[in-house]
Short mmCIF file of C-alpha atoms and ligand atoms in Angstrom, two decimals:
data_model
loop_
_atom_site.label_atom_id
_atom_site.label_comp_id
_atom_site.label_asym_id
_atom_site.label_seq_id
_atom_site.Cartn_x
_atom_site.Cartn_y
_atom_site.Cartn_z
CA UNK M 17 -17.02 10.84 25.63
CA UNK M 18 -16.75 7.39 26.96
CA UNK M 19 -15.35 5.73 30.27
CA UNK M 20 -11.59 5.23 30.97
CA UNK M 21 -10.72 1.58 30.27
CA UNK M 22 -7.89 -0.31 31.90
CA UNK M 23 -4.69 -0.52 29.78
CA UNK M 24 -5.40 -3.52 27.40
CA UNK M 25 -3.53 -2.13 24.48
CA UNK M 26 0.03 -1.83 25.76
CA UNK M 27 0.45 1.99 24.30
CA UNK M 28 3.97 3.35 24.42
CA UNK M 29 3.50 6.64 22.59
CA UNK M 30 6.30 8.80 21.20
CA UNK M 31 4.40 11.11 18.50
CA UNK M 32 2.37 12.98 21.19
CA UNK M 33 5.71 13.99 22.59
CA UNK M 34 6.91 15.83 19.77
CA UNK M 35 6.36 19.68 19.42
CA UNK M 36 2.78 20.79 19.27
CA UNK M 37 3.04 22.09 15.57
CA UNK M 38 3.07 18.27 14.53
CA UNK M 39 -0.66 17.31 15.53
CA UNK M 40 -3.87 18.57 17.00
CA UNK M 41 -5.03 16.60 20.20
CA UNK M 42 -8.64 15.27 20.08
CA UNK M 43 -10.59 12.25 20.71
CA UNK M 44 -12.58 10.03 18.10
CA UNK M 45 -16.33 10.80 17.82
CA UNK M 46 -18.66 8.33 19.33
CA UNK M 47 -21.08 6.22 17.15
CA UNK M 48 -24.74 5.00 17.86
CA UNK M 49 -24.36 1.30 17.33
CA UNK M 50 -21.09 -0.26 16.96
CA UNK M 51 -20.75 -3.74 15.73
CA UNK M 52 -17.83 -5.92 14.79
CA UNK M 53 -17.34 -6.67 11.04
CA UNK M 54 -14.03 -8.39 11.42
CA UNK M 55 -11.05 -8.55 14.06
CA UNK M 56 -7.61 -9.52 12.86
CA UNK M 57 -6.58 -11.78 15.79
CA UNK M 58 -3.29 -12.77 14.41
CA UNK M 59 -2.28 -9.14 14.00
CA UNK M 60 -3.52 -8.39 17.27
CA UNK M 61 -1.22 -11.27 18.86
CA UNK M 62 1.76 -10.01 16.98
CA UNK M 63 1.20 -6.55 18.54
CA UNK M 64 0.87 -7.85 22.19
CA UNK M 65 -2.94 -7.23 22.28
CA UNK M 66 -4.88 -10.11 23.83
CA UNK M 67 -7.12 -11.20 20.84
CA UNK M 68 -9.75 -12.51 23.02
CA UNK M 69 -10.20 -9.06 24.81
CA UNK M 70 -9.75 -7.23 21.68
CA UNK M 71 -12.82 -9.10 20.13
CA UNK M 72 -14.89 -8.51 23.21
CA UNK M 73 -17.34 -5.68 23.77
CA UNK M 74 -14.56 -3.82 25.53
CA UNK M 75 -12.37 -3.99 22.49
CA UNK M 76 -15.28 -2.93 20.24
CA UNK M 77 -15.70 0.08 22.32
CA UNK M 78 -12.16 1.34 21.82
CA UNK M 79 -12.00 0.64 18.11
CA UNK M 80 -15.24 2.19 17.28
CA UNK M 81 -14.12 5.19 18.99
CA UNK M 82 -16.82 5.17 21.87
CA UNK M 83 -14.44 4.14 24.64
CA UNK M 84 -11.22 5.86 25.73
CA UNK M 85 -8.49 3.54 26.08
CA UNK M 86 -6.15 3.91 28.77
CA UNK M 87 -2.52 4.97 27.76
CA UNK M 88 -3.99 6.38 24.37
CA UNK M 89 -3.21 9.95 23.58
CA UNK M 90 -5.42 10.44 20.45
CA UNK M 91 -4.24 13.02 17.86
CA UNK M 92 -4.38 13.88 14.18
CA UNK M 93 -1.21 14.33 12.41
CA UNK M 94 -0.47 17.51 10.44
CA UNK M 95 0.90 17.11 6.92
CA UNK M 96 0.89 18.73 3.57
CA UNK M 97 1.21 17.30 0.07
CA UNK M 98 1.38 17.56 -3.89
CA UNK M 99 -1.93 16.22 -5.11
CA UNK M 100 -1.83 15.16 -8.74
CA UNK M 101 1.16 17.68 -8.99
CA UNK M 102 -0.71 20.31 -7.32
CA UNK M 103 0.46 21.72 -3.91
CA UNK M 104 -1.66 21.76 -0.82
CA UNK M 105 0.01 23.60 2.07
CA UNK M 106 -2.31 21.91 4.61
CA UNK M 107 -3.85 18.34 4.42
CA UNK M 108 -3.38 16.34 7.75
CA UNK M 109 -5.56 13.50 9.09
CA UNK M 110 -8.94 14.89 8.17
CA UNK M 111 -10.69 11.33 8.97
CA UNK M 112 -8.08 9.65 10.90
CA UNK M 113 -7.24 9.73 14.52
CA UNK M 114 -3.89 8.05 15.98
CA UNK M 115 -4.77 6.32 19.19
CA UNK M 116 -1.09 5.85 19.96
CA UNK M 117 1.80 3.30 19.47
CA UNK M 118 2.63 -0.38 20.53
CA UNK M 119 5.92 -2.06 20.33
CA UNK M 120 5.30 -5.28 18.58
CA UNK M 121 6.88 -8.75 19.15
CA UNK M 122 9.93 -8.09 17.20
CA UNK M 123 10.54 -4.75 18.95
CA UNK M 124 9.10 -2.61 15.89
CA UNK M 125 7.13 0.43 16.90
CA UNK M 126 3.78 0.29 15.21
CA UNK M 127 0.87 3.20 14.93
CA UNK M 128 -2.59 2.16 16.07
CA UNK M 129 -4.85 4.53 14.04
CA UNK M 130 -8.65 4.82 13.41
CA UNK M 131 -9.91 5.85 10.13
CA UNK M 132 -13.40 7.27 9.60
CA UNK M 133 -13.83 8.37 13.32
CA UNK M 134 -15.04 11.87 12.80
CA UNK M 135 -13.88 15.44 12.25
CA UNK M 136 -10.50 16.93 13.24
CA UNK M 137 -9.06 20.30 12.67
CA UNK M 138 -7.67 19.14 9.42
CA UNK M 139 -11.25 17.97 8.09
CA UNK M 140 -11.75 21.17 5.96
CA UNK M 141 -15.17 20.50 4.39
CA UNK M 142 -15.23 16.70 5.01
CA UNK M 143 -17.17 14.97 7.51
CA UNK M 144 -14.27 12.94 9.02
CA UNK M 145 -16.32 9.74 8.38
CA UNK M 146 -16.12 6.79 6.13
CA UNK M 147 -18.58 4.67 4.35
CA UNK M 148 -18.33 0.87 4.92
CA UNK M 149 -17.28 0.19 1.43
CA UNK M 150 -13.80 1.97 1.62
CA UNK M 151 -13.30 0.45 5.14
CA UNK M 152 -13.67 -3.09 3.66
CA UNK M 153 -11.62 -2.47 0.54
CA UNK M 154 -8.81 -1.34 2.62
CA UNK M 155 -9.27 -4.33 4.90
CA UNK M 156 -9.27 -7.05 1.77
CA UNK M 157 -6.50 -5.11 -0.02
CA UNK M 158 -4.13 -4.27 2.76
CA UNK M 159 -4.28 -7.93 4.27
CA UNK M 160 -3.96 -9.36 0.73
CA UNK M 161 -0.85 -7.15 0.15
CA UNK M 162 0.83 -8.51 3.28
CA UNK M 163 0.02 -12.03 2.44
CA UNK M 164 1.64 -11.55 -0.90
CA UNK M 165 4.79 -10.35 0.94
CA UNK M 166 4.41 -6.61 -0.02
CA UNK M 167 5.48 -4.05 2.81
CA UNK M 168 2.10 -2.40 3.66
CA UNK M 169 0.17 -0.92 6.42
CA UNK M 170 -2.32 -3.60 8.01
CA UNK M 171 -5.91 -4.07 9.02
CA UNK M 172 -6.52 -4.71 12.68
CA UNK M 173 -10.18 -4.38 12.65
CA UNK M 174 -13.31 -3.23 10.79
CA UNK M 175 -16.34 -1.80 12.62
CA UNK M 176 -19.90 -1.01 11.30
CA UNK M 177 -21.06 2.29 13.18
CA UNK M 178 -24.95 1.89 12.75
CA UNK M 179 -24.97 5.44 11.53
CA UNK M 180 -25.40 6.72 7.73
CA UNK M 181 -22.76 8.52 6.03
CA UNK M 182 -23.91 10.92 3.43
CA UNK M 183 -22.17 11.07 -0.02
CA UNK M 184 -24.12 10.92 -3.34
CA UNK M 185 -26.43 8.72 -1.20
CA UNK M 186 -26.90 7.55 2.38
CA UNK M 187 -24.24 4.75 2.99
CA UNK M 188 -23.66 2.52 6.05
CA UNK M 189 -20.74 3.94 8.17
CA UNK M 190 -17.61 2.12 9.23
CA UNK M 191 -14.45 2.69 11.19
CA UNK M 192 -11.25 1.03 10.07
CA UNK M 193 -8.15 0.48 12.50
CA UNK M 194 -5.00 0.80 10.68
CA UNK M 195 -1.60 -0.43 11.79
CA UNK M 196 1.48 1.19 10.46
CA UNK M 197 5.10 1.14 11.11
CA UNK M 198 4.48 4.82 11.07
CA UNK M 199 2.26 7.42 9.34
CA UNK M 200 5.27 9.59 8.35
CA UNK M 201 4.90 10.80 4.86
CA UNK M 202 6.80 12.75 2.28
CA UNK M 203 4.12 15.20 2.93
CA UNK M 204 4.91 15.50 6.67
CA UNK M 205 8.35 16.79 5.31
CA UNK M 206 6.89 19.08 3.03
CA UNK M 207 4.72 20.54 5.61
CA UNK M 208 7.48 22.06 7.76
CA UNK M 209 9.71 22.88 4.90
CA UNK M 210 7.10 25.01 3.40
CA UNK M 211 6.82 26.76 6.58
CA UNK M 212 10.35 27.46 6.73
CA UNK M 213 10.21 25.78 10.09
CA UNK M 214 13.74 24.50 10.18
CA UNK M 215 13.52 23.49 13.99
CA UNK M 216 10.63 21.22 13.48
CA UNK M 217 12.01 19.74 10.30
CA UNK M 218 15.24 18.78 12.22
CA UNK M 219 12.83 17.20 15.03
CA UNK M 220 10.86 15.40 12.25
CA UNK M 221 14.18 14.12 10.76
CA UNK M 222 15.55 12.95 13.99
CA UNK M 223 12.29 11.25 14.92
CA UNK M 224 12.05 9.62 11.42
CA UNK M 225 15.66 8.33 11.62
CA UNK M 226 15.17 6.96 15.12
CA UNK M 227 12.15 5.24 13.84
CA UNK M 228 13.26 3.89 10.64
CA UNK M 229 16.77 4.19 9.87
CA UNK M 230 18.62 4.13 13.34
CA UNK M 231 21.81 3.20 11.42
CA UNK M 232 21.75 6.44 9.70
CA UNK M 233 22.10 8.25 12.93
CA UNK M 234 25.74 6.94 13.33
CA UNK M 235 26.60 7.89 9.60
CA UNK M 236 28.78 10.93 8.68
CA UNK M 237 25.67 12.52 6.96
CA UNK M 238 22.64 11.22 8.78
CA UNK M 239 20.10 13.15 6.68
CA UNK M 240 21.55 11.97 3.40
CA UNK M 241 21.64 8.57 4.69
CA UNK M 242 18.14 8.69 5.80
CA UNK M 243 17.25 9.84 2.18
CA UNK M 244 19.27 7.08 0.58
CA UNK M 245 17.14 4.56 2.83
CA UNK M 246 13.76 6.06 1.77
CA UNK M 247 14.90 6.09 -1.93
CA UNK M 248 15.73 2.53 -1.75
CA UNK M 249 12.58 1.41 -0.08
CA UNK M 250 10.24 3.07 -2.37
CA UNK M 251 12.28 1.77 -5.48
CA UNK M 252 11.93 -1.91 -4.18
CA UNK M 253 8.27 -1.22 -3.18
CA UNK M 254 7.18 0.08 -6.54
CA UNK M 255 8.92 -2.75 -8.32
CA UNK M 256 7.22 -5.40 -5.95
CA UNK M 257 3.83 -3.67 -6.77
CA UNK M 258 4.35 -3.70 -10.57
CA UNK M 259 5.62 -7.37 -10.33
CA UNK M 260 1.93 -8.23 -9.31
CA UNK M 261 0.15 -5.96 -11.80
CA UNK M 262 -0.70 -3.77 -8.97
CA UNK M 263 -1.68 0.08 -9.43
CA UNK M 264 -1.78 2.20 -6.46
CA UNK M 265 -3.85 4.95 -7.94
CA UNK M 266 -3.02 7.97 -5.86
CA UNK M 267 0.93 8.03 -5.51
CA UNK M 268 0.54 11.86 -4.00
CA UNK M 269 3.15 12.96 -1.72
CA UNK M 270 0.88 12.59 1.18
CA UNK M 271 0.38 9.09 0.28
CA UNK M 272 4.03 7.92 0.27
CA UNK M 273 5.55 6.72 3.50
CA UNK M 274 8.99 7.08 4.40
CA UNK M 275 9.01 3.76 5.97
CA UNK M 276 8.50 1.97 2.45
CA UNK M 277 5.01 0.59 3.48
CA UNK M 278 2.31 0.84 0.92
CA UNK M 279 -0.43 3.19 2.27
CA UNK M 280 -3.80 4.52 1.37
CA UNK M 281 -5.97 1.82 -0.31
CA UNK M 282 -8.22 4.24 -2.31
CA UNK M 283 -8.75 3.77 -6.08
CA UNK M 284 -6.03 1.05 -6.26
CA UNK M 285 -6.55 -2.23 -8.46
CA UNK M 286 -4.72 -5.42 -9.52
CA UNK M 287 -4.75 -5.47 -13.23
CA UNK M 288 -6.66 -8.38 -14.68
CA UNK M 289 -6.04 -8.07 -18.43
CA UNK M 290 -2.76 -6.33 -18.66
CA UNK M 291 -1.90 -2.98 -20.14
CA UNK M 292 1.07 -1.09 -19.18
CA UNK M 293 -0.97 2.26 -19.54
CA UNK M 294 -3.81 0.94 -17.34
CA UNK M 295 -5.30 3.42 -14.95
CA UNK M 296 -8.34 2.56 -12.69
CA UNK M 297 -8.89 5.63 -10.65
CA UNK M 298 -11.83 7.75 -11.55
CA UNK M 299 -9.84 10.90 -10.72
CA UNK M 300 -6.66 10.11 -12.72
CA UNK M 301 -7.80 11.74 -15.81
CA UNK M 302 -4.39 12.00 -17.16
CA UNK M 303 -3.01 8.65 -16.28
CA UNK M 304 -0.33 10.29 -14.06
CA UNK M 305 -0.48 7.16 -11.66
CA UNK M 306 -0.98 4.47 -14.58
CA UNK M 307 0.91 1.49 -13.92
CA UNK M 308 3.97 2.13 -16.03
CA UNK M 309 4.20 5.70 -14.59
CA UNK M 310 4.67 4.48 -10.96
CA UNK M 311 8.51 4.76 -10.98
CA UNK M 312 8.58 8.21 -12.36
CA UNK M 313 5.66 9.26 -10.00
CA UNK M 314 7.72 7.74 -7.02
CA UNK M 315 10.92 9.55 -8.25
CA UNK M 316 8.93 12.82 -8.48
CA UNK M 317 7.80 12.46 -5.07
CA UNK M 318 11.18 11.63 -3.57
CA UNK M 319 12.64 14.73 -5.39
CA UNK M 320 9.98 16.65 -3.10
CA UNK M 321 11.43 14.76 0.06
CA UNK M 322 15.06 15.70 -1.04
CA UNK M 323 14.19 19.43 -1.48
CA UNK M 324 12.47 19.46 1.85
CA UNK M 325 15.60 17.88 3.49
CA UNK M 326 17.89 20.55 1.77
CA UNK M 327 17.80 22.87 4.95
CA UNK M 328 19.04 20.27 7.28
CA UNK M 329 22.36 19.55 5.28
CA UNK M 330 25.54 21.34 6.56
CA UNK M 331 27.30 22.10 3.23
CA UNK M 332 27.13 24.78 0.81
CA UNK M 333 23.88 24.94 -1.26
CA UNK M 334 25.47 23.74 -4.38
CA UNK M 335 27.18 20.74 -2.56
CA UNK M 336 23.83 19.89 -1.02
CA UNK M 337 21.89 19.94 -3.89
CA UNK M 338 24.51 17.66 -5.81
CA UNK M 339 24.44 15.29 -2.77
CA UNK M 340 20.77 14.85 -2.90
CA UNK M 341 20.73 14.49 -6.68
CA UNK M 342 23.06 11.58 -6.33
CA UNK M 343 20.80 10.06 -3.80
CA UNK M 344 17.78 10.49 -6.31
CA UNK M 345 19.73 9.17 -9.30
CA UNK M 346 20.12 6.02 -7.26
CA UNK M 347 16.39 5.39 -7.52
CA UNK M 348 16.62 4.48 -11.09
CA UNK M 349 19.15 1.79 -10.77
CA UNK M 350 17.61 0.36 -7.60
CA UNK M 351 14.37 0.36 -9.21
CA UNK M 352 15.52 -1.54 -12.48
CA UNK M 353 17.46 -4.05 -10.24
CA UNK M 354 14.38 -4.90 -8.24
CA UNK M 355 12.04 -4.79 -11.19
CA UNK M 356 14.07 -7.03 -13.41
CA UNK M 357 14.93 -9.42 -10.51
CA UNK M 358 11.14 -9.76 -9.61
CA UNK M 359 10.19 -10.38 -13.33
CA UNK M 360 12.99 -12.71 -13.83
CA UNK M 361 11.84 -14.83 -10.97
CA UNK M 362 8.15 -14.66 -12.29
CA UNK M 363 9.72 -16.15 -15.52
CA UNK M 364 11.92 -18.65 -13.55
CA UNK M 365 15.24 -17.32 -15.31
CA UNK M 366 18.19 -17.70 -13.32
CA UNK M 367 20.63 -15.58 -15.19
CA UNK M 368 20.65 -11.70 -14.99
CA UNK M 369 21.97 -9.50 -17.70
CA UNK M 370 20.76 -7.55 -20.74
CA UNK M 371 19.46 -10.52 -22.62
CA UNK M 372 17.06 -11.26 -19.79
CA UNK M 373 15.93 -7.80 -19.24
CA UNK M 374 15.04 -7.59 -22.96
CA UNK M 375 13.03 -10.59 -22.72
CA UNK M 376 11.01 -9.37 -19.49
CA UNK M 377 10.21 -6.39 -21.55
CA UNK M 378 9.15 -8.55 -24.48
CA UNK M 379 7.00 -10.58 -22.33
CA UNK M 380 5.12 -7.52 -21.17
CA UNK M 381 4.88 -6.39 -24.65
CA UNK M 382 3.00 -9.77 -25.78
CA UNK M 383 0.69 -9.44 -22.62
CA UNK M 384 -0.11 -5.84 -23.35
CA UNK M 385 -0.91 -6.68 -27.14
CA UNK M 386 -3.90 -8.92 -26.23
CA UNK M 387 -4.49 -7.52 -22.64
CA UNK M 388 -3.85 -11.04 -21.22
CA UNK M 389 -4.94 -11.62 -17.80
CA UNK M 390 -1.53 -10.96 -15.86
CA UNK M 391 -1.94 -13.18 -12.90
CA UNK M 392 -3.24 -16.16 -14.88
CA UNK M 393 -0.55 -16.00 -17.28
CA UNK M 394 2.40 -16.05 -14.94
CA UNK M 395 0.64 -18.83 -13.04
CA UNK M 396 -0.25 -21.02 -15.81
CA UNK M 397 3.37 -20.52 -16.90
CA UNK M 398 4.35 -21.65 -13.57
CA UNK M 399 2.14 -24.74 -13.82
CA UNK M 400 3.20 -25.64 -17.17
CA UNK M 401 7.03 -25.41 -15.93
CA UNK M 402 5.95 -27.85 -13.32
CA UNK M 403 4.42 -30.17 -15.53
CA UNK M 404 1.15 -29.90 -14.04
CA UNK M 405 -0.67 -28.32 -17.02
CA UNK M 406 0.04 -27.51 -20.72
CA UNK M 407 1.64 -24.04 -21.48
CA UNK M 408 -0.93 -21.12 -21.63
CA UNK M 409 -1.12 -20.90 -25.36
CA UNK M 410 -4.92 -20.80 -25.32
CA UNK M 411 -4.57 -17.36 -23.46
CA UNK M 412 -3.67 -15.90 -26.78
CA UNK M 413 -5.56 -15.45 -30.07
CA UNK M 414 -2.38 -15.16 -31.92
CA UNK M 415 -0.96 -18.61 -31.18
CA UNK M 416 2.21 -18.11 -33.30
CA UNK M 417 3.29 -15.08 -31.08
CA UNK M 418 3.10 -17.37 -28.11
CA UNK M 419 5.04 -20.09 -29.63
CA UNK M 420 7.68 -17.69 -30.74
CA UNK M 421 7.70 -16.12 -27.40
CA UNK M 422 7.85 -19.73 -25.68
CA UNK M 423 11.04 -20.63 -27.76
CA UNK M 424 12.88 -17.55 -26.64
CA UNK M 425 11.85 -18.24 -23.08
CA UNK M 426 13.25 -21.96 -23.30
CA UNK M 427 16.60 -20.34 -24.72
CA UNK M 428 16.87 -17.48 -22.27
CA UNK M 429 16.22 -20.10 -19.60
CA UNK M 430 19.30 -22.19 -20.63
CA UNK M 431 19.96 -25.71 -20.07
CA UNK M 432 18.68 -26.12 -16.54
CA UNK M 433 15.30 -24.88 -17.56
CA UNK M 434 13.08 -22.62 -15.31
CA UNK M 435 13.36 -22.39 -11.63
CA UNK M 436 9.88 -23.63 -10.76
CA UNK M 437 10.26 -23.01 -7.03
CA UNK M 438 11.03 -19.53 -7.29
CA UNK M 439 8.33 -18.99 -9.83
CA UNK M 440 5.82 -20.56 -7.37
CA UNK M 441 6.97 -18.04 -4.85
CA UNK M 442 6.63 -15.09 -7.44
CA UNK M 443 3.37 -15.93 -9.13
CA UNK M 444 0.40 -15.84 -6.87
CA UNK M 445 -2.47 -17.91 -7.57
CA UNK M 446 -4.90 -15.64 -5.85
CA UNK M 447 -4.96 -11.82 -5.90
CA UNK M 448 -7.80 -9.47 -4.61
CA UNK M 449 -9.71 -9.06 -7.92
CA UNK M 450 -11.46 -6.02 -8.41
CA UNK M 451 -14.69 -7.63 -9.24
CA UNK M 452 -14.54 -9.81 -6.02
CA UNK M 453 -13.79 -6.73 -4.05
CA UNK M 454 -16.88 -5.17 -5.49
CA UNK M 455 -19.17 -7.99 -5.06
CA UNK M 456 -18.02 -8.47 -1.33
CA UNK M 457 -18.52 -4.67 -0.78
CA UNK M 458 -21.82 -4.75 -2.59
CA UNK M 459 -22.96 -7.82 -0.41
CA UNK M 460 -21.98 -6.22 2.73
CA UNK M 461 -23.91 -3.07 1.95
CA UNK M 462 -26.90 -5.41 1.57
CA UNK M 463 -26.29 -6.79 4.97
CA UNK M 464 -24.45 -10.04 4.18
CA UNK M 465 -20.74 -10.05 5.33
CA UNK M 466 -20.11 -13.86 4.19
CA UNK M 467 -18.53 -12.94 0.91
CA UNK M 468 -16.30 -10.36 2.38
CA UNK M 469 -15.11 -12.73 5.08
CA UNK M 470 -14.62 -15.46 2.48
CA UNK M 471 -12.62 -13.28 0.09
CA UNK M 472 -10.25 -12.13 3.16
CA UNK M 473 -10.04 -15.80 3.97
CA UNK M 474 -9.26 -16.94 0.44
CA UNK M 475 -6.09 -14.54 0.02
CA UNK M 476 -4.22 -15.44 3.44
CA UNK M 477 -2.14 -18.11 1.41
CA UNK M 478 -1.98 -16.66 -2.04
CA UNK M 479 0.87 -18.56 -3.38
CA UNK M 480 -0.83 -21.96 -2.34
CA UNK M 481 -2.82 -23.91 -4.82
CA UNK M 482 -6.17 -24.74 -3.50
CA UNK M 483 -8.73 -26.44 -5.53
CA UNK M 484 -11.54 -25.13 -3.24
CA UNK M 485 -10.80 -21.59 -4.06
CA UNK M 486 -10.65 -21.58 -7.76
CA UNK M 487 -13.31 -18.96 -8.16
CA UNK M 488 -11.00 -16.42 -6.78
CA UNK M 489 -8.44 -17.30 -9.64
CA UNK M 490 -10.86 -16.61 -12.25
CA UNK M 491 -10.92 -13.39 -14.30
CA UNK M 492 -14.19 -11.41 -14.47
CA UNK M 493 -16.68 -11.91 -17.23
CA UNK M 494 -18.02 -9.14 -19.21
CA UNK M 495 -20.68 -8.29 -16.80
CA UNK M 496 -18.27 -8.54 -13.61
CA UNK M 497 -15.55 -6.60 -15.12
CA UNK M 498 -14.50 -3.35 -13.13
CA UNK M 499 -12.82 -0.63 -15.12
CA UNK M 500 -12.94 2.13 -12.62
CA UNK M 501 -12.41 2.41 -8.95
CA UNK M 502 -13.02 5.27 -6.54
CA UNK M 503 -11.74 6.81 -3.48
CA UNK M 504 -15.06 6.60 -2.05
CA UNK M 505 -14.30 8.79 1.00
P1 LIG Q 603 -6.52 10.68 0.75
O1 LIG Q 603 -7.42 10.87 -0.58
O2 LIG Q 603 -6.88 9.66 1.66
O3 LIG Q 603 -5.12 10.81 0.56
O4 LIG Q 603 -6.92 12.10 1.53
C1 LIG Q 603 -6.63 13.42 1.31
C2 LIG Q 603 -6.80 14.25 2.21
O5 LIG Q 603 -8.42 14.38 2.32
C3 LIG Q 603 -6.31 13.99 3.79
O6 LIG Q 603 -6.16 15.28 4.27
C4 LIG Q 603 -7.48 13.38 4.31
O7 LIG Q 603 -7.71 13.40 5.59
C5 LIG Q 603 -8.87 14.33 3.69
N1 LIG Q 603 -10.06 13.62 3.58
C6 LIG Q 603 -10.34 12.52 2.89
N2 LIG Q 603 -11.64 12.13 3.40
C7 LIG Q 603 -12.04 12.99 4.31
C8 LIG Q 603 -13.46 12.93 4.89
N3 LIG Q 603 -14.30 12.28 4.74
N4 LIG Q 603 -13.50 14.06 5.84
C9 LIG Q 603 -12.31 14.67 6.13
N5 LIG Q 603 -11.31 14.70 5.65
C10 LIG Q 603 -11.02 13.92 4.28
MG1 LIG Q 604 -4.09 9.80 2.10
#
């Protein structure tokens, strides 16, 4: 293992102080020839890390796993989970190592974790490594999500290792540095629940409440307040994803945070041509995590969290069950509220109510009918409301259908007309389109990182019009279209 380094990342660790059953201590593996792919200097500053230092050889040493950072207490976290509905009692960080935590400029504790940094006790048959492709995908999509305003884990850095990773073929290896407001998952709670380890479950709940719901600690029933908090955050998150045409792709309970941040950018995708039942993930054969099924999948996962918390509730079993059921029922209303409010904003509709909700459904029905490009439709509509271009009639082969829709839109919008400034803030010009992500990864594997950097840069201000970036607005042509995405791990 490498040399000690002076404390250049201001670590302030709490997870490592939890009982030993929560994790396994162990350092990242070293790599032969680390090179920077990209450092997120803005995020480094936010975290109180000197970006110049981080971008240096010293920073590279630490974020590649070759050097040991002073103050770091490297560990891999234990968790369990339901994967596509099937119970797996032991998952855990099989290819991720938590270096430690820092407290950011706004006082929020953030995890700094390496992904792809070698085997851990939770690796099972895996090598603990990551090809560069998934590293770049997570960098692009997680930073785009953040720029779009969606709660998400972040990308602090991407490094190439100079070491091949063997999948179906030899691929260049990479290490990703992930920043998260925590890595606590529904599956972390399931891990202790399934082991009947009430004491650890209580310690985990106390820890999660202190970190994510400090106000719940003061409520009459902290566990229930915490559950309500998670339910609300997930309802809002999933509605936000859907309003951008996003499909997570692997909403397993181990990939759902209690913080309400998006985590795990495997076979995820933003839809081009919209269809509510769209699936991209190559492993999601039943469409369990299709665009339209995401709220149901979220609620199912939250039910697994609720049952894991039951042993911590003080009442009689019957009472407890009805209390958590009530919290879970809240999900439906909160989701609907967030979902319709986001779609109303996209359509510039000022008034809530059943009429506007029906119209949102009708709009999505129209888009699904011809699989119209989701992002382009809403942005063109925004431009037409702004008077900067004609209405997006040309996106539809059935012009009459669109005309009828537009008449209704004008009617629902009322006399004041659409709220253009809200539309501009709700309808991005640029999203990380699948074909651009694939092209960036392909070029990088061929040694050219420029398309990756250009794509990341193009997505920093996704709601701003920029005539120099129109190629990132365009939908793919037939040859470019991506219809499947892979975990690629
Ligand atoms: P994910 O698909 O990222 O949700 O991962 C599911 C589980 O598989 C987690 O426990 C991961 O740590 C583990 N895993 C995924 N890829 C690897 C790998 N290359 N080596 C070891 N474990 C892995
Ligand atoms: Mg995962």
